[in-house]
Coordinates of C-alpha atoms and ligand atoms in Angstrom, one line a residue:
M196 CA -49.1 -12.3 -4.3
D197 CA -45.2 -12.6 -5.1
A198 CA -44.6 -10.1 -7.9
H199 CA -41.5 -12.2 -9.2
T200 CA -43.2 -15.4 -9.7
T201 CA -45.8 -13.6 -12.0
S202 CA -44.8 -11.5 -14.8
M203 CA -43.6 -8.7 -12.7
T204 CA -40.6 -7.8 -11.0
D205 CA -39.6 -5.1 -8.5
G206 CA -36.7 -2.7 -7.5
F207 CA -35.0 -5.1 -5.0
H208 CA -34.7 -7.9 -7.3
L209 CA -33.6 -5.3 -10.5
I210 CA -30.9 -4.0 -8.3
I211 CA -29.7 -7.5 -7.6
D212 CA -29.9 -8.7 -11.1
A213 CA -28.0 -5.5 -12.2
L214 CA -25.0 -6.1 -9.8
K215 CA -24.9 -9.7 -10.4
L216 CA -25.1 -9.2 -14.3
N217 CA -22.0 -7.2 -13.8
G218 CA -20.0 -9.7 -11.8
I219 CA -20.4 -8.2 -8.6
D220 CA -20.9 -11.2 -5.9
T221 CA -20.2 -9.5 -2.6
V222 CA -21.7 -6.9 -0.7
Y223 CA -20.7 -5.0 2.7
G224 CA -23.3 -3.2 4.9
V225 CA -25.6 -2.6 7.6
A226 CA -29.2 -3.8 7.6
G227 CA -32.0 -1.5 8.4
I228 CA -35.2 0.7 6.9
P229 CA -35.5 0.6 3.7
I230 CA -32.8 -1.9 2.9
T231 CA -33.4 -4.9 5.1
D232 CA -35.5 -6.9 2.7
L233 CA -32.7 -6.0 0.1
T234 CA -29.9 -7.6 2.2
R235 CA -31.9 -10.6 2.9
L236 CA -32.6 -11.0 -0.6
M237 CA -29.0 -10.5 -1.8
Q238 CA -28.1 -13.4 0.1
A239 CA -31.0 -15.7 -0.9
Q240 CA -29.9 -14.8 -4.4
G241 CA -26.4 -16.1 -4.2
L242 CA -24.4 -12.7 -3.5
K243 CA -22.1 -12.9 -0.4
Y244 CA -23.5 -10.5 2.3
Y245 CA -21.2 -9.2 5.2
G246 CA -23.2 -7.4 7.6
F247 CA -20.9 -5.1 9.9
R248 CA -21.7 -3.2 13.2
H249 CA -20.9 0.4 11.9
E250 CA -21.1 1.5 8.0
Q251 CA -17.7 3.1 7.9
N252 CA -16.3 -0.3 8.5
A253 CA -18.5 -1.9 5.9
G254 CA -17.6 0.9 3.4
N255 CA -13.8 0.6 4.2
A256 CA -14.3 -3.3 3.4
A257 CA -16.0 -2.6 0.0
A258 CA -12.9 0.2 -0.8
I259 CA -10.1 -2.3 0.1
A260 CA -11.8 -5.1 -2.0
G261 CA -11.9 -2.7 -5.0
Y262 CA -8.4 -2.1 -4.8
I263 CA -7.5 -5.7 -4.5
T264 CA -9.6 -6.7 -7.3
Q265 CA -10.0 -3.7 -9.6
K266 CA -13.8 -4.3 -9.3
P267 CA -15.9 -1.9 -7.5
G268 CA -16.6 -3.0 -3.9
V269 CA -20.3 -2.4 -3.0
C270 CA -21.4 -1.1 0.5
I271 CA -25.0 -1.0 1.2
T272 CA -26.3 1.4 4.0
V273 CA -29.7 2.8 5.5
S274 CA -30.8 6.4 4.8
G275 CA -29.5 9.5 6.7
P276 CA -27.1 8.6 9.5
G277 CA -26.2 5.4 8.1
F278 CA -25.5 7.1 4.9
L279 CA -23.3 9.5 6.3
N280 CA -21.5 7.0 8.4
G281 CA -20.5 5.3 5.0
M282 CA -19.6 8.6 3.5
L283 CA -16.4 8.5 5.2
A284 CA -15.3 5.4 3.6
L285 CA -16.6 6.6 0.3
A286 CA -14.5 9.9 0.8
N287 CA -11.5 7.9 1.8
A288 CA -11.8 5.7 -1.3
T289 CA -12.0 8.9 -3.6
T290 CA -9.0 10.2 -2.0
N291 CA -7.0 7.1 -2.4
C292 CA -8.3 6.2 -5.8
F293 CA -10.0 3.0 -5.0
P294 CA -13.1 1.9 -7.0
M295 CA -16.1 1.8 -4.6
I296 CA -20.0 2.1 -4.9
L297 CA -22.0 3.2 -1.8
I298 CA -25.7 2.3 -2.1
S299 CA -27.9 3.9 0.3
G300 CA -31.6 3.7 0.4
S301 CA -33.4 7.0 0.8
S302 CA -36.3 8.3 2.2
D303 CA -39.4 10.1 0.6
R304 CA -38.1 12.8 -2.1
A305 CA -41.2 14.8 -1.8
I306 CA -41.0 15.2 1.9
I307 CA -37.2 15.5 1.8
D308 CA -37.2 18.4 -1.0
L309 CA -39.5 20.4 1.2
E310 CA -37.7 19.5 4.3
Q311 CA -40.9 18.2 6.1
G312 CA -39.0 15.9 8.5
D313 CA -39.5 12.4 7.2
Y314 CA -37.4 9.2 9.1
E315 CA -33.8 9.9 8.5
E316 CA -34.3 12.5 5.9
L317 CA -31.2 13.5 4.2
D318 CA -30.6 14.9 0.6
Q319 CA -27.9 12.4 0.3
M320 CA -27.1 12.6 -3.5
T321 CA -26.0 16.3 -3.0
A322 CA -24.3 15.5 0.3
A323 CA -22.2 12.8 -1.4
K324 CA -21.1 15.2 -4.2
P325 CA -18.0 17.1 -2.9
Y326 CA -16.7 13.7 -1.7
A327 CA -17.4 11.4 -4.5
K328 CA -15.9 10.6 -7.9
A329 CA -19.9 10.9 -9.0
S330 CA -23.0 10.8 -7.3
F331 CA -26.2 9.5 -9.0
R332 CA -30.1 9.0 -7.8
I333 CA -32.3 6.5 -9.3
N334 CA -35.7 7.7 -9.4
R335 CA -37.6 5.0 -11.5
P336 CA -37.2 1.2 -11.4
Q337 CA -36.6 1.1 -15.2
D338 CA -33.4 3.2 -14.7
I339 CA -31.6 0.7 -12.1
G340 CA -29.9 -0.9 -15.1
V341 CA -28.5 2.6 -16.1
G342 CA -27.8 3.7 -12.5
V343 CA -25.7 0.7 -11.8
A344 CA -23.8 0.8 -15.2
R345 CA -22.9 4.3 -14.6
A346 CA -21.8 3.9 -11.2
I347 CA -19.6 0.8 -12.3
R348 CA -18.0 2.8 -15.0
A349 CA -17.4 6.0 -12.9
A350 CA -16.0 4.0 -10.2
V351 CA -13.2 2.0 -12.3
S352 CA -12.6 3.9 -15.4
G353 CA -9.7 6.4 -15.5
R354 CA -8.7 7.4 -12.0
P355 CA -10.7 5.0 -9.6
G356 CA -12.7 6.6 -6.9
G357 CA -16.0 6.4 -4.7
V358 CA -19.5 6.6 -6.3
Y359 CA -22.7 7.3 -4.6
L360 CA -26.0 5.6 -5.8
D361 CA -29.1 6.9 -4.1
L362 CA -31.7 4.3 -4.1
T363 CA -35.4 5.7 -2.9
A364 CA -37.4 3.4 -1.0
E365 CA -40.1 4.2 -3.6
V366 CA -37.8 2.4 -6.4
L367 CA -37.0 -0.5 -4.3
G368 CA -40.6 -1.3 -3.8
A369 CA -41.7 -0.4 -7.3
T370 CA -42.9 -3.0 -9.7
I371 CA -42.5 -3.2 -13.5
D372 CA -43.0 -6.1 -16.0
A373 CA -40.2 -8.6 -15.5
E374 CA -39.5 -8.7 -19.1
E375 CA -39.1 -5.0 -19.6
G376 CA -37.2 -4.8 -16.4
K377 CA -34.7 -7.7 -17.6
K378 CA -34.2 -5.8 -20.9
S379 CA -33.6 -2.5 -19.0
L380 CA -30.4 -4.0 -17.4
I381 CA -27.0 -3.3 -18.9
K382 CA -23.8 -5.4 -18.8
V383 CA -21.0 -3.1 -18.8
V384 CA -18.7 -3.8 -21.8
D385 CA -15.0 -3.0 -21.0
P386 CA -15.6 -0.9 -17.7
A387 CA -11.9 0.3 -17.5
P388 CA -10.6 0.6 -21.0
A389 CA -7.0 0.7 -21.7
H390 CA -5.7 3.9 -21.6
I391 CA -2.8 4.0 -24.1
P392 CA -0.2 6.7 -23.8
D393 CA 1.1 9.0 -26.8
D394 CA 4.3 7.4 -28.3
A395 CA 5.7 10.8 -28.2
S396 CA 5.5 11.0 -24.3
I397 CA 7.4 7.6 -24.0
T398 CA 10.1 8.7 -26.3
R399 CA 10.6 11.8 -24.3
A400 CA 10.6 10.1 -21.0
I401 CA 13.1 7.6 -22.1
S402 CA 15.6 10.4 -23.4
M403 CA 15.3 12.0 -20.2
L404 CA 16.2 8.8 -18.4
E405 CA 19.0 8.1 -20.8
K406 CA 20.7 11.5 -19.8
A407 CA 20.1 11.3 -16.3
K408 CA 22.9 10.8 -13.9
R409 CA 21.0 9.7 -10.9
P410 CA 17.5 8.5 -11.9
L411 CA 15.1 7.1 -9.5
I412 CA 11.9 5.2 -9.8
I413 CA 9.4 5.8 -7.2
L414 CA 6.3 3.3 -7.2
G415 CA 2.9 4.3 -5.8
K416 CA -0.2 2.6 -5.0
G417 CA -1.5 3.3 -8.5
A418 CA 1.2 1.1 -9.9
A419 CA 0.1 -1.7 -7.4
Y420 CA -3.4 -1.2 -8.3
A421 CA -2.6 -1.3 -11.9
Q422 CA -1.6 -5.2 -11.7
A423 CA 1.4 -4.4 -13.8
D424 CA 4.0 -6.2 -11.6
E425 CA 5.5 -8.2 -14.4
E426 CA 5.9 -5.0 -16.8
I427 CA 7.3 -2.8 -13.8
R428 CA 9.9 -5.7 -12.7
R429 CA 11.2 -5.9 -16.3
F430 CA 11.6 -2.1 -16.8
I431 CA 13.5 -1.6 -13.5
E432 CA 15.5 -4.8 -14.0
Q433 CA 16.4 -3.9 -17.8
T434 CA 17.5 -0.4 -16.9
G435 CA 19.0 -1.0 -13.6
I436 CA 17.4 2.3 -12.0
P437 CA 17.0 2.0 -8.4
F438 CA 13.3 2.3 -7.1
L439 CA 11.5 3.3 -3.7
P440 CA 8.0 2.1 -3.1
M441 CA 5.6 4.1 -1.5
S442 CA 4.1 2.3 1.6
M443 CA 1.3 0.5 -0.5
A444 CA 3.5 -0.3 -3.2
K445 CA 5.6 -2.3 -1.0
G446 CA 5.7 -5.8 -2.7
V447 CA 5.3 -4.9 -6.2
L448 CA 8.7 -5.9 -6.2
P449 CA 9.8 -7.6 -3.2
D450 CA 11.4 -5.3 -0.5
S451 CA 14.4 -7.6 -0.6
H452 CA 15.1 -6.6 -4.2
P453 CA 18.7 -5.4 -4.6
Q454 CA 17.7 -2.3 -6.6
S455 CA 15.4 -1.2 -3.7
A456 CA 16.6 2.1 -2.4
A457 CA 14.1 2.1 0.4
A458 CA 16.8 1.8 3.2
A459 CA 18.5 5.0 1.6
R460 CA 15.2 6.9 1.1
S461 CA 16.4 10.5 1.9
Y462 CA 19.7 10.1 0.2
A463 CA 18.1 8.6 -2.8
I464 CA 15.5 11.3 -3.0
G465 CA 17.8 14.2 -2.2
Q466 CA 20.2 13.1 -4.7
A467 CA 18.2 12.1 -7.8
D468 CA 18.5 14.4 -10.7
V469 CA 15.7 12.7 -12.8
V470 CA 12.5 10.9 -11.0
M471 CA 10.1 8.8 -12.6
L472 CA 6.9 8.7 -10.7
V473 CA 4.8 5.5 -11.5
G474 CA 1.1 5.8 -9.9
A475 CA 2.4 8.2 -7.1
R476 CA 1.3 11.7 -6.5
L477 CA 3.6 14.4 -5.2
N478 CA 1.4 15.1 -2.2
W479 CA 2.5 15.4 1.5
L480 CA 3.7 11.9 1.4
L481 CA 6.7 13.1 -0.8
S482 CA 6.8 16.3 0.8
H483 CA 5.4 17.9 -2.3
G484 CA 8.6 17.4 -4.1
K485 CA 10.3 20.4 -2.4
P486 CA 13.1 21.0 -0.8
P487 CA 14.5 20.5 1.9
L488 CA 14.1 16.9 1.1
W489 CA 14.0 17.3 -2.7
S490 CA 16.6 19.2 -4.8
E491 CA 15.2 22.3 -6.7
K492 CA 16.6 20.8 -10.0
T493 CA 15.0 17.2 -10.1
A494 CA 13.3 16.7 -13.2
Y495 CA 10.1 14.5 -13.2
I496 CA 8.8 12.0 -15.4
Q497 CA 5.2 11.0 -14.3
L498 CA 3.2 8.0 -15.2
D499 CA -0.7 8.6 -14.4
I500 CA -4.0 7.9 -15.9
Q501 CA -5.4 11.5 -14.5
S502 CA -3.7 14.2 -16.9
T503 CA -4.5 17.0 -14.3
E504 CA -2.4 15.4 -11.9
M505 CA 0.9 16.7 -13.7
D506 CA 2.3 20.1 -12.5
S507 CA 0.3 19.8 -9.2
N508 CA 3.4 20.4 -6.9
R509 CA 6.5 20.5 -9.3
P510 CA 6.6 21.0 -13.1
I511 CA 6.4 17.8 -14.8
A512 CA 9.0 17.4 -17.9
G513 CA 8.0 14.0 -18.8
P514 CA 4.2 13.5 -18.6
V515 CA 3.1 10.3 -19.5
I516 CA -0.8 9.9 -19.7
G517 CA -2.1 6.3 -19.6
D518 CA -2.9 3.3 -17.6
I519 CA 0.2 1.9 -15.8
K520 CA 0.0 -1.4 -17.8
S521 CA -0.3 0.0 -21.0
S522 CA 2.3 2.8 -20.4
M523 CA 4.8 0.3 -19.0
K524 CA 4.4 -2.0 -21.9
A525 CA 5.1 0.9 -24.2
F526 CA 8.3 1.5 -22.2
L527 CA 9.5 -1.9 -22.7
K528 CA 8.6 -1.9 -26.6
A529 CA 10.5 1.3 -27.0
L530 CA 13.3 0.8 -24.8
K531 CA 16.6 -0.2 -26.9
P532 CA 19.2 -2.5 -25.3
K533 CA 21.4 -0.6 -22.9
Q534 CA 19.6 2.5 -23.9
V535 CA 19.6 3.7 -20.4
Q536 CA 22.7 3.0 -18.2
V537 CA 22.8 3.7 -14.4
A538 CA 26.3 4.8 -13.3
E539 CA 28.1 2.8 -10.9
E540 CA 28.9 5.8 -8.8
W541 CA 24.9 6.2 -8.3
T542 CA 24.3 2.5 -7.6
N543 CA 27.2 2.4 -5.2
G544 CA 26.4 5.5 -3.4
I545 CA 22.8 4.1 -2.6
G546 CA 24.3 0.7 -1.8
E547 CA 26.6 2.2 0.6
R548 CA 23.8 4.3 2.4
K549 CA 21.8 1.2 2.6
R550 CA 24.3 -0.9 4.3
K551 CA 25.1 1.8 6.8
N552 CA 21.5 2.6 7.6
I553 CA 20.8 -1.3 8.0
D554 CA 23.7 -1.5 10.4
R555 CA 22.5 1.2 12.3
M556 CA 18.6 -0.7 12.5
A557 CA 20.1 -4.0 13.4
G558 CA 21.1 -2.4 16.7
L559 CA 17.7 -1.4 17.6
L560 CA 16.1 -4.3 16.1
N561 CA 18.2 -6.9 18.1
A562 CA 17.5 -5.2 21.4
D563 CA 15.0 -7.1 23.5
P564 CA 13.9 -4.4 26.1
S565 CA 11.3 -5.3 28.7
P566 CA 8.6 -4.0 28.2
M567 CA 8.7 -4.3 24.6
N568 CA 9.3 -1.3 22.3
F569 CA 8.1 -1.0 18.8
S570 CA 11.0 -2.3 17.0
S571 CA 11.4 -5.4 19.2
A572 CA 7.9 -6.1 19.2
L573 CA 7.8 -6.0 15.2
R574 CA 10.8 -8.1 15.0
A575 CA 8.7 -10.5 16.9
V576 CA 5.8 -10.0 14.5
R577 CA 8.3 -10.5 11.4
A578 CA 9.4 -14.0 12.7
G579 CA 5.7 -15.0 13.4
I580 CA 4.7 -14.3 9.9
A581 CA 8.0 -15.3 8.2
D582 CA 6.5 -18.8 7.0
H583 CA 3.2 -16.9 5.5
P584 CA 4.4 -14.9 2.5
D585 CA 0.4 -14.8 1.5
V586 CA -0.5 -12.8 4.4
Y587 CA -2.1 -9.5 4.2
I588 CA -0.7 -6.9 6.5
V589 CA -3.2 -4.1 7.6
N590 CA -1.7 -1.3 9.5
E591 CA -2.6 2.0 11.2
G592 CA -1.5 4.0 14.2
A593 CA 1.3 6.6 14.2
N594 CA 4.3 5.1 15.8
T595 CA 3.0 1.6 15.0
L596 CA 2.3 2.7 11.5
D597 CA 6.0 4.3 11.0
F598 CA 7.9 1.4 12.5
A599 CA 5.6 -1.3 10.7
R600 CA 6.1 0.0 7.5
N601 CA 10.0 0.0 8.0
I602 CA 10.3 -3.3 9.5
I603 CA 7.6 -5.7 8.2
D604 CA 9.2 -6.2 4.5
M605 CA 6.7 -7.4 1.8
D606 CA 7.3 -10.0 -0.8
K607 CA 4.0 -9.8 -2.8
P608 CA 2.2 -6.9 -4.5
R609 CA -1.2 -5.3 -2.9
K610 CA -0.7 -7.3 0.6
R611 CA 0.0 -4.2 2.3
L612 CA -3.1 -2.0 3.3
D613 CA -2.6 1.0 5.4
S614 CA -3.8 4.5 6.5
G615 CA -2.7 5.8 3.0
T616 CA -3.1 9.3 1.6
W617 CA -5.0 10.8 4.5
G618 CA -3.1 8.9 7.3
I619 CA -6.6 8.1 8.5
M620 CA -7.4 6.1 11.6
G621 CA -10.3 3.5 11.4
I622 CA -9.4 1.6 8.4
G623 CA -8.1 -1.5 10.4
M624 CA -11.2 -3.9 10.8
G625 CA -12.8 -2.9 7.8
Y626 CA -9.8 -3.5 5.5
A627 CA -8.9 -6.8 7.3
V628 CA -12.7 -7.9 6.7
G629 CA -12.4 -6.9 3.2
A630 CA -8.9 -8.4 2.0
A631 CA -9.9 -11.6 4.0
A632 CA -13.4 -11.7 2.3
V633 CA -12.1 -11.3 -1.3
S634 CA -8.9 -13.6 -0.7
G635 CA -9.5 -16.3 1.6
Q636 CA -6.2 -15.5 2.6
P637 CA -5.1 -14.8 6.4
V638 CA -4.7 -11.2 7.5
V639 CA -2.5 -9.7 10.2
A640 CA -3.8 -6.3 11.3
I641 CA -1.1 -4.5 13.1
E642 CA -2.9 -1.7 15.3
G643 CA -1.9 1.2 17.6
D644 CA -4.3 1.0 20.3
S645 CA -5.8 4.1 19.6
A646 CA -6.2 3.2 15.7
F647 CA -7.9 -0.1 16.8
G648 CA -10.6 1.6 19.1
F649 CA -12.1 3.3 16.0
S650 CA -13.2 0.1 14.3
G651 CA -12.8 -2.4 17.3
M652 CA -16.4 -3.6 17.5
E653 CA -16.0 -5.2 14.3
V654 CA -14.2 -8.0 16.1
E655 CA -17.7 -9.7 16.5
T656 CA -17.8 -9.5 12.6
I657 CA -14.8 -11.2 12.4
C658 CA -15.9 -14.1 14.5
R659 CA -19.3 -14.1 13.1
Y660 CA -17.9 -14.9 9.8
K661 CA -15.1 -17.0 11.3
L662 CA -12.5 -15.0 9.3
P663 CA -8.8 -15.7 9.5
I664 CA -7.8 -12.4 10.8
V665 CA -5.2 -11.8 13.5
V666 CA -5.5 -8.5 15.3
L667 CA -2.0 -7.3 17.1
V668 CA -3.0 -4.5 19.4
F669 CA 0.4 -2.5 20.0
N670 CA -1.0 -1.1 23.5
N671 CA 1.4 1.8 24.5
G672 CA -1.8 3.0 26.4
G673 CA -2.8 6.0 24.3
I674 CA -2.2 8.1 21.2
Y675 CA 1.5 8.1 20.3
R676 CA 2.4 7.4 24.3
G677 CA 0.6 6.3 27.4
D678 CA 2.7 8.0 30.1
E679 CA 1.4 11.7 30.2
D680 CA 0.4 12.2 34.0
G681 CA -2.4 14.7 35.4
S682 CA -5.2 14.7 37.6
A683 CA -7.6 14.4 34.7
P684 CA -7.1 11.7 32.0
S685 CA -4.9 13.3 29.6
P686 CA -6.0 14.0 26.0
T687 CA -3.9 11.4 24.6
G688 CA -4.1 8.5 27.4
F689 CA -6.1 5.6 27.7
V690 CA -6.7 3.1 30.6
P691 CA -3.5 1.7 31.2
G692 CA -3.0 -2.2 30.8
A693 CA -6.4 -2.7 29.0
R694 CA -7.2 -6.0 28.3
Y695 CA -8.3 -5.8 24.5
E696 CA -8.1 -9.6 24.0
K697 CA -11.2 -10.0 26.0
M698 CA -13.0 -8.2 23.5
M699 CA -12.1 -11.0 21.0
E700 CA -12.8 -13.6 23.7
A701 CA -16.2 -12.1 24.1
F702 CA -17.4 -13.2 20.7
G703 CA -16.0 -16.7 20.6
G704 CA -12.4 -15.8 19.3
V705 CA -9.0 -16.3 20.8
G706 CA -7.3 -13.7 22.9
Y707 CA -3.6 -13.5 23.9
H708 CA -2.0 -11.2 26.5
V709 CA 1.7 -10.9 25.6
E710 CA 4.5 -8.9 27.2
D711 CA 7.6 -10.3 25.5
T712 CA 8.9 -11.1 22.0
K713 CA 9.1 -14.8 22.3
S714 CA 5.5 -15.1 23.4
L715 CA 4.3 -12.4 20.9
T716 CA 6.0 -14.7 17.8
Q717 CA 4.5 -18.1 19.3
A718 CA 1.2 -16.4 19.5
L719 CA 1.3 -15.5 16.1
R720 CA 2.6 -18.6 14.9
D721 CA -0.3 -20.4 16.5
A722 CA -2.8 -17.9 15.6
L723 CA -1.7 -18.3 11.8
A724 CA -1.7 -22.0 12.0
S725 CA -5.2 -22.1 13.5
G726 CA -6.9 -19.6 11.1
K727 CA -9.1 -18.6 14.1
P728 CA -10.1 -15.0 14.8
T729 CA -7.5 -13.8 17.3
L730 CA -6.6 -10.8 19.1
I731 CA -3.1 -10.4 20.5
N732 CA -2.7 -7.5 23.1
C733 CA 0.8 -6.5 22.8
M734 CA 2.1 -4.5 25.8
I735 CA 4.4 -1.9 24.7
D736 CA 6.4 0.6 26.8
P737 CA 4.2 3.6 27.2
T738 CA 7.2 5.8 27.0
A739 CA 8.4 4.2 23.6
G740 CA 6.4 6.4 21.3
T741 CA 7.1 9.9 19.6
E742 CA 4.3 12.3 19.5
S743 CA 2.8 12.5 16.0
G744 CA 5.4 9.5 15.0
H745 CA 7.4 10.4 12.2
I746 CA 5.3 13.3 10.7
Q747 CA 5.9 15.6 13.9
N748 CA 7.0 18.4 11.4
L749 CA 3.2 18.6 10.5
N750 CA 2.0 19.4 14.1
P751 CA 1.6 23.0 15.0
K752 CA 3.3 23.9 18.4
L753 CA 1.6 26.2 21.1
A754 CA 3.1 29.7 20.0
I755 CA 2.3 30.7 23.6
A756 CA 2.8 28.4 26.7
H757 CA -0.2 27.7 28.6
Ligands
ADP154 P1 0.9 6.8 -3.0 O1 0.1 7.2 -1.8 O2 1.2 5.1 -3.1 O3 2.1 7.5 -3.4 P2 -1.2 8.1 -4.7 O4 -2.6 7.3 -4.3 O5 -0.6 9.2 -4.3 O6 0.1 7.0 -4.5 O7 -1.1 8.0 -6.4 C1 -1.7 7.0 -7.1 C2 -1.9 7.5 -8.4 O8 -2.2 6.5 -9.3 C3 -3.1 8.4 -8.7 O9 -2.7 9.7 -9.3 C4 -4.0 7.8 -9.6 O10 -4.5 8.7 -10.6 C5 -3.2 6.9 -10.4 N1 -3.6 5.5 -10.9 C6 -4.5 4.8 -10.0 N2 -4.7 3.8 -11.1 C7 -4.0 3.9 -12.3 C8 -3.7 3.2 -13.4 N3 -4.4 1.9 -13.7 N4 -3.0 3.5 -14.2 C9 -2.2 4.8 -13.9 N5 -2.5 5.6 -13.0 C10 -3.2 5.2 -12.2
TZD155 N1 -8.8 10.7 13.6 C1 -8.6 10.2 12.4 C2 -9.7 9.7 11.5 N2 -7.6 10.0 11.6 C3 -6.5 10.5 12.5 N3 -5.4 10.5 11.9 C4 -6.5 11.0 13.8 C5 -7.8 11.1 14.1 C6 -5.5 11.6 14.6 N4 -4.4 10.5 15.0 C7 -3.2 10.1 14.1 O1 -2.8 10.6 13.2 S1 -2.5 9.0 14.6 C8 -3.5 8.7 15.9 C9 -4.5 9.4 15.8 C10 -5.8 9.7 16.8 C11 -3.5 7.6 16.8 C12 -1.9 7.2 17.1 O2 -2.3 6.2 18.2 P1 -2.2 4.8 18.1 O3 -0.5 4.5 17.7 O4 -2.3 4.2 19.6 O5 -2.8 4.4 17.3 P2 0.7 4.8 18.5 O6 1.7 3.5 18.2 O7 0.4 4.8 19.8 O8 1.4 6.0 17.9
MG156 MG1 -0.8 4.1 20.9

């Protein structure tokens, strides 16, 4: 007898009802015991379900969907190994402050707790704890509503992060009275409440900016996430302070904005006396705020929702604890006309450096070597996407990442999705599917050939769901470079001249093999016009890259020759 048609319901239905009640309409995952029926039922009940080939990629899709929408992205996996495959994405989401919920089915608790060797046995809730913002287990069907509510709140309130929700096979199959089940569900009210900053913190920060001779604003992906684009733009334009976007904050204000100091980054950072961090941490990506890049004397204002972020690397003289939208509103309200004025000397100094650097870059960009190098290929990509300001750019690799970050300008916020806080490889196809799924917009994934390999099998997923994704593989035959000789394959090299485009063709998508900039631009234009899943295999000079890209200084060198 079907429990749902009588007055009974079960765990499968309750979890779906709880997600739907909270506006979650999309789930990313990989099916198997004990969640196969759950994935089928989700689809039958109107949730969009994206089935992947590996849980890491499903998890990355969920995480980036959370970043783009401010709603937790949900990933579902099987127990044990499926859970662990998804865990990397959950840890990466937590590290990057993306809201995500990983739900995994789990085996029999009684057997797990005595380590009696169940199918895919693992104490998943405990395993998840160190890498998640929160980790919960639902042990009774009547607790599903509470479990989902807690997971949603934990994922999106305060600093967003990854939440693990353990769902035992027993709970999934358990039945309870339908009416009682319905009553047990919770519709979360105001899951990410505004966090209003203290007025005194705003006054203090403005007075620091008022006295500053060379102020600088740094926008991080927390600012992008906060969807405070209009408030941020008004504050920057009213004060005239130059700004620098961190990579995923590119487009919060267009890269073409006259106040962008991006082309004079080191100068602006090195010379600034007061720096206002807006949703950006002083981690390795900002050299911890320390010399030689930074001056010892720089004073910091920091806008963040997480109070414990203050003083983590440098003393923060102007902490502003609040959500960025509320904080920027408070700044705009408190700011008196012409209260903060930026000396022309400072903006002119930045302007001069920008022009010099742009002129220097132009030489590189305009060259058209054969085979292509990173800058010539990216100039071709830039031309190919010029008429598509709505495309999402996914980007990973080493040289491929460094060059693309600088060469591909962003016009709109939250459109650049990349390796982020960890500098991680493998986010490519997951982020691409997640961005296409939540937006319906085209995605161009600019991938190092090594980076692509970490999630490359998802080209099948892209073809199956007919997503408007164009994958550009920057094929230089290896990690950083493809020219290391030796009798054995080198640790960094791959099969030279590999035909990655055939991977897309294998599943019904379109493949291109391009060796020059003109064909690259044309292929990209055609791909975007067609909206078809496409992979463009871009042949790049194997000698063009630098080991470790722009972060060579972080790579320890052999102290004793081998
Ligand atoms: P980036 O890598 O771009 O420099 P980080 O990931 O290091 O950015 O920093 C993002 C910061 O933004 C985190 O410290 C996080 O707590 C903060 N943050 C995220 N969302 C918000 C928000 N809505 N309001 C305020 N701060 C936020
Ligand atoms: N594994 C994971 C998960 N993340 C990593 N960052 C690395 C390994 C190490 N790594 C980098 O930091 S960049 C990179 C690796 C393997 C690949 C660089 O090669 P690529 O890019 O082909 O993607 P370029 O254009 O050849 O530099
Ligand atoms: Mg490479």
